[in-house]
């Protein structure tokens, strides 16, 4: 009997120890972060709720096409990942492969446990207009276009301000009086680049000749190179790349023929032929969007970024470059461009937005 009682007591003690160990393991798991909260701000709410302890926010970035070498999406992805690290947010980038997959990816994310869904460009407008109203309690953000819905933050850029600076720089650099643009597509959005460029170039030289060629897509360096060579044959000695991944073809043509060029979105200057870059801070806006959401400062409507907000700019003028300043520009011209930038920020020089009457 005593032996039986002793065995019973021993098993009771063992069971208690095992239960305690299991409880400690679960607590440690919660402290490290368990499953994400599925809560999100109600439609029309000015801010998002703070993350629950042990349940980090989940944010999805859905690109309308594979990231590839497109600096626009590369920077956006980098900004998202940095925000995830800095704010303890679980982030995931989902790359769409075709127009049909854009809607599928946004819908899957909305139906899942993501708290904030970020996407980008005019390519997603139709899908977002369809899906966001179906999930009024989900928060959405779209970069580089405007979708007017109560649960969508739209992030727009005043690219024409930076393009004005680039056009002015091109006119200052050009010896022939002819400059060119190689542009991805003939669409309203990209007129913010070509119109701003024209305004800036003509502010320096009212008689300058500006050639414009359209590639027909964002990922065709061969076609972009062909257009750049055609423009150079017509006398253009500065040809701005405005064709995303196609700019690689423009750079190659510049290396072959010796004309000057510029890139877009990120600093891809080389100090030789690629002497400028028009900057677009998609990394900064992706980061700030997540930051606002986590800190409860997330609002809907349109957020606008230009020179004043640091959302756009030009290398050497608004931001230092990794490459040395080309003699083709020179510090004297940089100082002139800085003065133009200051005037735009102050409002004494007004750059017309081609998308507004």
GROMACS .gro file of C-alpha atoms in nm:
model
  357
    1UNK     CA    1   0.000   0.000   0.000
    2UNK     CA    2   0.281   0.241   0.094
    3UNK     CA    3   0.462   0.141  -0.222
    4UNK     CA    4   0.151   0.216  -0.432
    5UNK     CA    5   0.098   0.554  -0.260
    6UNK     CA    6   0.460   0.645  -0.323
    7UNK     CA    7   0.424   0.569  -0.694
    8UNK     CA    8   0.109   0.781  -0.718
    9UNK     CA    9   0.280   1.074  -0.550
   10UNK     CA   10   0.579   1.039  -0.783
   11UNK     CA   11   0.358   1.053  -1.096
   12UNK     CA   12   0.173   1.358  -0.961
   13UNK     CA   13   0.503   1.540  -0.910
   14UNK     CA   14   0.625   1.450  -1.261
   15UNK     CA   15   0.299   1.569  -1.420
   16UNK     CA   16   0.328   1.902  -1.235
   17UNK     CA   17   0.683   1.959  -1.358
   18UNK     CA   18   0.586   1.878  -1.718
   19UNK     CA   19   0.288   2.117  -1.704
   20UNK     CA   20   0.509   2.397  -1.572
   21UNK     CA   21   0.763   2.341  -1.850
   22UNK     CA   22   0.488   2.350  -2.112
   23UNK     CA   23   0.353   2.674  -1.969
   24UNK     CA   24   0.698   2.841  -1.978
   25UNK     CA   25   0.750   2.732  -2.339
   26UNK     CA   26   0.421   2.890  -2.449
   27UNK     CA   27   0.502   3.215  -2.268
   28UNK     CA   28   0.840   3.238  -2.435
   29UNK     CA   29   0.679   3.183  -2.773
   30UNK     CA   30   0.432   3.465  -2.714
   31UNK     CA   31   0.706   3.704  -2.608
   32UNK     CA   32   0.893   3.630  -2.928
   33UNK     CA   33   0.587   3.705  -3.138
   34UNK     CA   34   0.305   3.469  -3.223
   35UNK     CA   35   0.053   3.481  -3.506
   36UNK     CA   36  -0.021   3.826  -3.647
   37UNK     CA   37  -0.328   4.018  -3.548
   38UNK     CA   38  -0.596   4.033  -3.814
   39UNK     CA   39  -0.735   4.362  -3.683
   40UNK     CA   40  -0.717   4.676  -3.897
   41UNK     CA   41  -0.856   5.028  -3.874
   42UNK     CA   42  -1.221   5.070  -3.960
   43UNK     CA   43  -1.307   5.233  -4.291
   44UNK     CA   44  -1.246   5.606  -4.271
   45UNK     CA   45  -1.042   5.580  -3.950
   46UNK     CA   46  -0.761   5.834  -3.929
   47UNK     CA   47  -0.524   5.597  -3.759
   48UNK     CA   48  -0.445   5.232  -3.712
   49UNK     CA   49  -0.454   5.060  -3.373
   50UNK     CA   50  -0.123   4.990  -3.208
   51UNK     CA   51   0.008   4.636  -3.236
   52UNK     CA   52  -0.091   4.404  -2.955
   53UNK     CA   53   0.192   4.286  -2.733
   54UNK     CA   54   0.342   3.970  -2.880
   55UNK     CA   55   0.140   4.004  -3.201
   56UNK     CA   56   0.328   4.215  -3.457
   57UNK     CA   57   0.152   4.381  -3.745
   58UNK     CA   58   0.167   4.209  -4.083
   59UNK     CA   59   0.224   4.414  -4.397
   60UNK     CA   60   0.220   4.293  -4.758
   61UNK     CA   61   0.377   4.476  -5.051
   62UNK     CA   62   0.227   4.361  -5.382
   63UNK     CA   63   0.416   4.472  -5.692
   64UNK     CA   64   0.235   4.479  -6.028
   65UNK     CA   65   0.524   4.303  -6.199
   66UNK     CA   66   0.842   4.113  -6.106
   67UNK     CA   67   1.091   4.342  -5.935
   68UNK     CA   68   1.384   4.244  -6.155
   69UNK     CA   69   1.624   4.537  -6.205
   70UNK     CA   70   1.352   4.803  -6.191
   71UNK     CA   71   1.491   5.046  -5.933
   72UNK     CA   72   1.141   5.177  -5.860
   73UNK     CA   73   1.038   4.843  -5.708
   74UNK     CA   74   1.382   4.752  -5.574
   75UNK     CA   75   1.385   5.064  -5.357
   76UNK     CA   76   1.025   5.008  -5.245
   77UNK     CA   77   1.112   4.656  -5.134
   78UNK     CA   78   1.419   4.783  -4.949
   79UNK     CA   79   1.213   5.045  -4.766
   80UNK     CA   80   0.956   4.787  -4.663
   81UNK     CA   81   1.220   4.549  -4.528
   82UNK     CA   82   1.393   4.826  -4.334
   83UNK     CA   83   1.060   4.928  -4.178
   84UNK     CA   84   0.991   4.567  -4.085
   85UNK     CA   85   1.323   4.547  -3.905
   86UNK     CA   86   1.299   4.886  -3.736
   87UNK     CA   87   0.938   4.852  -3.615
   88UNK     CA   88   0.910   4.481  -3.549
   89UNK     CA   89   0.662   4.429  -3.831
   90UNK     CA   90   0.623   4.108  -4.028
   91UNK     CA   91   0.659   4.205  -4.395
   92UNK     CA   92   0.620   4.013  -4.716
   93UNK     CA   93   0.676   4.120  -5.077
   94UNK     CA   94   0.457   3.946  -5.336
   95UNK     CA   95   0.555   3.991  -5.699
   96UNK     CA   96   0.282   3.971  -5.965
   97UNK     CA   97   0.369   3.811  -6.296
   98UNK     CA   98   0.087   3.940  -6.515
   99UNK     CA   99  -0.228   4.158  -6.493
  100UNK     CA  100  -0.445   3.865  -6.381
  101UNK     CA  101  -0.214   3.785  -6.090
  102UNK     CA  102  -0.231   4.145  -5.964
  103UNK     CA  103  -0.597   4.107  -5.868
  104UNK     CA  104  -0.542   3.756  -5.736
  105UNK     CA  105  -0.253   3.865  -5.513
  106UNK     CA  106  -0.435   4.169  -5.373
  107UNK     CA  107  -0.748   3.965  -5.306
  108UNK     CA  108  -0.556   3.685  -5.135
  109UNK     CA  109  -0.374   3.935  -4.911
  110UNK     CA  110  -0.699   4.115  -4.825
  111UNK     CA  111  -0.868   3.788  -4.735
  112UNK     CA  112  -0.571   3.684  -4.524
  113UNK     CA  113  -0.436   3.816  -4.195
  114UNK     CA  114  -0.243   4.115  -4.330
  115UNK     CA  115  -0.318   4.439  -4.148
  116UNK     CA  116  -0.189   4.671  -4.420
  117UNK     CA  117  -0.163   4.601  -4.792
  118UNK     CA  118   0.066   4.825  -4.997
  119UNK     CA  119   0.073   4.817  -5.375
  120UNK     CA  120   0.186   5.052  -5.651
  121UNK     CA  121   0.137   5.222  -5.988
  122UNK     CA  122  -0.155   5.278  -6.222
  123UNK     CA  123  -0.137   4.907  -6.314
  124UNK     CA  124  -0.319   4.812  -5.991
  125UNK     CA  125  -0.593   5.076  -6.001
  126UNK     CA  126  -0.872   4.857  -6.143
  127UNK     CA  127  -0.801   4.569  -5.905
  128UNK     CA  128  -0.777   4.795  -5.602
  129UNK     CA  129  -1.100   4.980  -5.687
  130UNK     CA  130  -1.275   4.643  -5.703
  131UNK     CA  131  -1.124   4.478  -5.394
  132UNK     CA  132  -1.082   4.757  -5.136
  133UNK     CA  133  -1.460   4.823  -5.105
  134UNK     CA  134  -1.512   4.451  -5.042
  135UNK     CA  135  -1.282   4.475  -4.738
  136UNK     CA  136  -1.375   4.809  -4.575
  137UNK     CA  137  -1.200   4.717  -4.250
  138UNK     CA  138  -0.867   4.654  -4.422
  139UNK     CA  139  -0.612   4.930  -4.470
  140UNK     CA  140  -0.460   4.978  -4.816
  141UNK     CA  141  -0.193   5.208  -4.955
  142UNK     CA  142  -0.102   5.264  -5.318
  143UNK     CA  143   0.222   5.429  -5.428
  144UNK     CA  144   0.254   5.643  -5.739
  145UNK     CA  145  -0.112   5.677  -5.827
  146UNK     CA  146  -0.439   5.795  -5.670
  147UNK     CA  147  -0.731   5.569  -5.581
  148UNK     CA  148  -1.006   5.769  -5.411
  149UNK     CA  149  -1.154   5.526  -5.159
  150UNK     CA  150  -1.215   5.566  -4.784
  151UNK     CA  151  -0.977   5.287  -4.681
  152UNK     CA  152  -0.692   5.368  -4.923
  153UNK     CA  153  -0.396   5.598  -4.869
  154UNK     CA  154  -0.270   5.725  -5.206
  155UNK     CA  155   0.091   5.836  -5.236
  156UNK     CA  156   0.165   6.071  -5.524
  157UNK     CA  157   0.489   6.232  -5.638
  158UNK     CA  158   0.550   6.569  -5.798
  159UNK     CA  159   0.799   6.419  -6.045
  160UNK     CA  160   0.765   6.722  -6.269
  161UNK     CA  161   0.959   6.928  -6.012
  162UNK     CA  162   1.264   6.701  -6.033
  163UNK     CA  163   1.218   6.668  -6.410
  164UNK     CA  164   1.228   7.047  -6.433
  165UNK     CA  165   1.570   7.038  -6.267
  166UNK     CA  166   1.683   6.761  -6.501
  167UNK     CA  167   1.566   6.953  -6.808
  168UNK     CA  168   1.746   7.264  -6.688
  169UNK     CA  169   2.061   7.058  -6.631
  170UNK     CA  170   2.034   6.905  -6.979
  171UNK     CA  171   2.010   7.252  -7.135
  172UNK     CA  172   2.311   7.369  -6.936
  173UNK     CA  173   2.515   7.065  -7.043
  174UNK     CA  174   2.412   7.056  -7.410
  175UNK     CA  175   2.646   7.207  -7.667
  176UNK     CA  176   2.430   7.119  -7.968
  177UNK     CA  177   2.106   7.275  -7.850
  178UNK     CA  178   1.929   6.940  -7.898
  179UNK     CA  179   1.843   6.701  -7.615
  180UNK     CA  180   1.630   6.390  -7.592
  181UNK     CA  181   1.404   6.175  -7.374
  182UNK     CA  182   1.367   5.797  -7.407
  183UNK     CA  183   1.039   5.724  -7.228
  184UNK     CA  184   0.881   5.393  -7.134
  185UNK     CA  185   0.526   5.460  -7.255
  186UNK     CA  186   0.308   5.737  -7.392
  187UNK     CA  187   0.074   5.759  -7.092
  188UNK     CA  188  -0.047   6.054  -6.880
  189UNK     CA  189   0.160   5.954  -6.575
  190UNK     CA  190   0.487   5.978  -6.766
  191UNK     CA  191   0.396   6.321  -6.901
  192UNK     CA  192   0.496   6.444  -6.555
  193UNK     CA  193   0.852   6.355  -6.659
  194UNK     CA  194   0.850   6.482  -7.017
  195UNK     CA  195   0.654   6.802  -6.941
  196UNK     CA  196   0.869   6.893  -6.642
  197UNK     CA  197   1.183   6.827  -6.847
  198UNK     CA  198   1.061   7.051  -7.127
  199UNK     CA  199   0.968   7.332  -6.888
  200UNK     CA  200   1.309   7.319  -6.721
  201UNK     CA  201   1.508   7.296  -7.043
  202UNK     CA  202   1.322   7.591  -7.198
  203UNK     CA  203   1.374   7.799  -6.884
  204UNK     CA  204   1.745   7.788  -6.971
  205UNK     CA  205   1.724   7.788  -7.351
  206UNK     CA  206   1.383   7.882  -7.496
  207UNK     CA  207   1.497   7.762  -7.840
  208UNK     CA  208   1.622   7.420  -7.735
  209UNK     CA  209   1.507   7.124  -7.945
  210UNK     CA  210   1.367   6.829  -7.746
  211UNK     CA  211   1.328   6.484  -7.901
  212UNK     CA  212   1.098   6.227  -7.739
  213UNK     CA  213   1.078   5.854  -7.812
  214UNK     CA  214   0.853   5.593  -7.653
  215UNK     CA  215   0.977   5.239  -7.591
  216UNK     CA  216   0.633   5.082  -7.542
  217UNK     CA  217   0.719   4.913  -7.212
  218UNK     CA  218   0.937   4.920  -6.902
  219UNK     CA  219   1.167   4.626  -6.969
  220UNK     CA  220   1.308   4.667  -7.320
  221UNK     CA  221   1.670   4.790  -7.316
  222UNK     CA  222   1.720   4.695  -7.683
  223UNK     CA  223   1.439   4.921  -7.801
  224UNK     CA  224   1.549   5.199  -7.566
  225UNK     CA  225   1.902   5.180  -7.706
  226UNK     CA  226   1.768   5.198  -8.062
  227UNK     CA  227   1.570   5.514  -7.980
  228UNK     CA  228   1.868   5.673  -7.806
  229UNK     CA  229   2.092   5.608  -8.105
  230UNK     CA  230   1.829   5.763  -8.336
  231UNK     CA  231   1.809   6.075  -8.120
  232UNK     CA  232   2.186   6.104  -8.103
  233UNK     CA  233   2.201   6.079  -8.484
  234UNK     CA  234   1.964   6.380  -8.490
  235UNK     CA  235   2.206   6.584  -8.282
  236UNK     CA  236   2.102   6.514  -7.922
  237UNK     CA  237   2.408   6.527  -7.698
  238UNK     CA  238   2.214   6.472  -7.373
  239UNK     CA  239   1.946   6.201  -7.368
  240UNK     CA  240   1.753   6.136  -7.048
  241UNK     CA  241   1.657   5.778  -6.970
  242UNK     CA  242   1.294   5.758  -6.858
  243UNK     CA  243   1.223   5.395  -6.941
  244UNK     CA  244   1.284   5.200  -6.617
  245UNK     CA  245   1.488   4.889  -6.698
  246UNK     CA  246   1.511   5.017  -7.055
  247UNK     CA  247   1.749   5.286  -6.932
  248UNK     CA  248   2.024   5.023  -6.942
  249UNK     CA  249   2.000   5.041  -7.321
  250UNK     CA  250   2.027   5.420  -7.314
  251UNK     CA  251   2.338   5.394  -7.096
  252UNK     CA  252   2.491   5.143  -7.337
  253UNK     CA  253   2.424   5.374  -7.630
  254UNK     CA  254   2.583   5.665  -7.440
  255UNK     CA  255   2.893   5.455  -7.379
  256UNK     CA  256   2.911   5.364  -7.747
  257UNK     CA  257   2.854   5.714  -7.888
  258UNK     CA  258   2.985   5.943  -7.615
  259UNK     CA  259   2.673   6.149  -7.542
  260UNK     CA  260   2.561   6.223  -7.187
  261UNK     CA  261   2.262   6.068  -7.017
  262UNK     CA  262   2.076   6.034  -6.689
  263UNK     CA  263   1.889   5.763  -6.503
  264UNK     CA  264   1.577   5.745  -6.292
  265UNK     CA  265   1.464   5.670  -5.937
  266UNK     CA  266   1.797   5.565  -5.787
  267UNK     CA  267   2.153   5.698  -5.808
  268UNK     CA  268   2.292   5.516  -6.111
  269UNK     CA  269   2.545   5.784  -6.208
  270UNK     CA  270   2.890   5.669  -6.315
  271UNK     CA  271   3.065   6.005  -6.346
  272UNK     CA  272   3.140   5.935  -6.715
  273UNK     CA  273   2.838   5.918  -6.946
  274UNK     CA  274   2.560   5.875  -6.687
  275UNK     CA  275   2.615   6.211  -6.523
  276UNK     CA  276   2.284   6.269  -6.343
  277UNK     CA  277   1.995   6.076  -6.189
  278UNK     CA  278   1.643   6.194  -6.121
  279UNK     CA  279   1.559   6.052  -5.780
  280UNK     CA  280   1.229   5.917  -5.655
  281UNK     CA  281   1.216   5.804  -5.292
  282UNK     CA  282   0.994   5.497  -5.314
  283UNK     CA  283   1.201   5.344  -5.033
  284UNK     CA  284   1.133   5.642  -4.808
  285UNK     CA  285   0.757   5.647  -4.872
  286UNK     CA  286   0.722   5.271  -4.820
  287UNK     CA  287   0.912   5.307  -4.493
  288UNK     CA  288   0.707   5.608  -4.380
  289UNK     CA  289   0.380   5.434  -4.469
  290UNK     CA  290   0.462   5.139  -4.243
  291UNK     CA  291   0.593   5.373  -3.972
  292UNK     CA  292   0.270   5.575  -3.969
  293UNK     CA  293   0.061   5.258  -3.954
  294UNK     CA  294   0.253   5.108  -3.663
  295UNK     CA  295   0.264   5.433  -3.467
  296UNK     CA  296  -0.106   5.505  -3.511
  297UNK     CA  297  -0.056   5.802  -3.746
  298UNK     CA  298  -0.193   5.634  -4.056
  299UNK     CA  299  -0.446   5.846  -4.246
  300UNK     CA  300  -0.626   5.796  -4.573
  301UNK     CA  301  -0.655   6.032  -4.868
  302UNK     CA  302  -0.364   6.162  -5.077
  303UNK     CA  303  -0.010   6.218  -4.952
  304UNK     CA  304   0.197   6.427  -5.193
  305UNK     CA  305   0.579   6.423  -5.214
  306UNK     CA  306   0.791   6.674  -5.406
  307UNK     CA  307   1.119   6.859  -5.365
  308UNK     CA  308   1.006   7.018  -5.040
  309UNK     CA  309   0.924   6.683  -4.878
  310UNK     CA  310   1.235   6.512  -5.015
  311UNK     CA  311   1.028   6.269  -5.221
  312UNK     CA  312   1.197   6.361  -5.549
  313UNK     CA  313   1.523   6.528  -5.644
  314UNK     CA  314   1.836   6.533  -5.857
  315UNK     CA  315   2.180   6.401  -5.774
  316UNK     CA  316   2.435   6.665  -5.666
  317UNK     CA  317   2.152   6.918  -5.629
  318UNK     CA  318   1.923   6.763  -5.367
  319UNK     CA  319   2.129   6.463  -5.265
  320UNK     CA  320   2.496   6.366  -5.276
  321UNK     CA  321   2.602   6.102  -5.526
  322UNK     CA  322   2.827   5.799  -5.496
  323UNK     CA  323   3.007   5.914  -5.814
  324UNK     CA  324   3.225   6.222  -5.858
  325UNK     CA  325   3.068   6.522  -6.026
  326UNK     CA  326   3.125   6.519  -6.402
  327UNK     CA  327   3.315   6.809  -6.556
  328UNK     CA  328   3.035   6.818  -6.812
  329UNK     CA  329   2.814   6.967  -6.540
  330UNK     CA  330   3.061   7.142  -6.313
  331UNK     CA  331   3.002   7.301  -5.974
  332UNK     CA  332   2.893   7.632  -6.125
  333UNK     CA  333   2.596   7.465  -6.295
  334UNK     CA  334   2.516   7.266  -5.981
  335UNK     CA  335   2.496   7.594  -5.789
  336UNK     CA  336   2.255   7.732  -6.053
  337UNK     CA  337   2.040   7.419  -6.023
  338UNK     CA  338   2.036   7.446  -5.644
  339UNK     CA  339   1.904   7.799  -5.677
  340UNK     CA  340   1.631   7.675  -5.914
  341UNK     CA  341   1.543   7.399  -5.667
  342UNK     CA  342   1.521   7.650  -5.382
  343UNK     CA  343   1.291   7.869  -5.593
  344UNK     CA  344   1.060   7.576  -5.668
  345UNK     CA  345   1.043   7.486  -5.299
  346UNK     CA  346   0.975   7.849  -5.206
  347UNK     CA  347   0.705   7.876  -5.472
  348UNK     CA  348   0.872   8.158  -5.664
  349UNK     CA  349   0.918   7.920  -5.959
  350UNK     CA  350   0.601   7.726  -6.035
  351UNK     CA  351   0.626   7.403  -6.232
  352UNK     CA  352   0.303   7.316  -6.409
  353UNK     CA  353   0.155   6.974  -6.338
  354UNK     CA  354   0.055   6.839  -6.682
  355UNK     CA  355  -0.219   6.626  -6.527
  356UNK     CA  356  -0.406   6.932  -6.403
  357UNK     CA  357  -0.586   7.188  -6.622
   0.00000   0.00000   0.00000
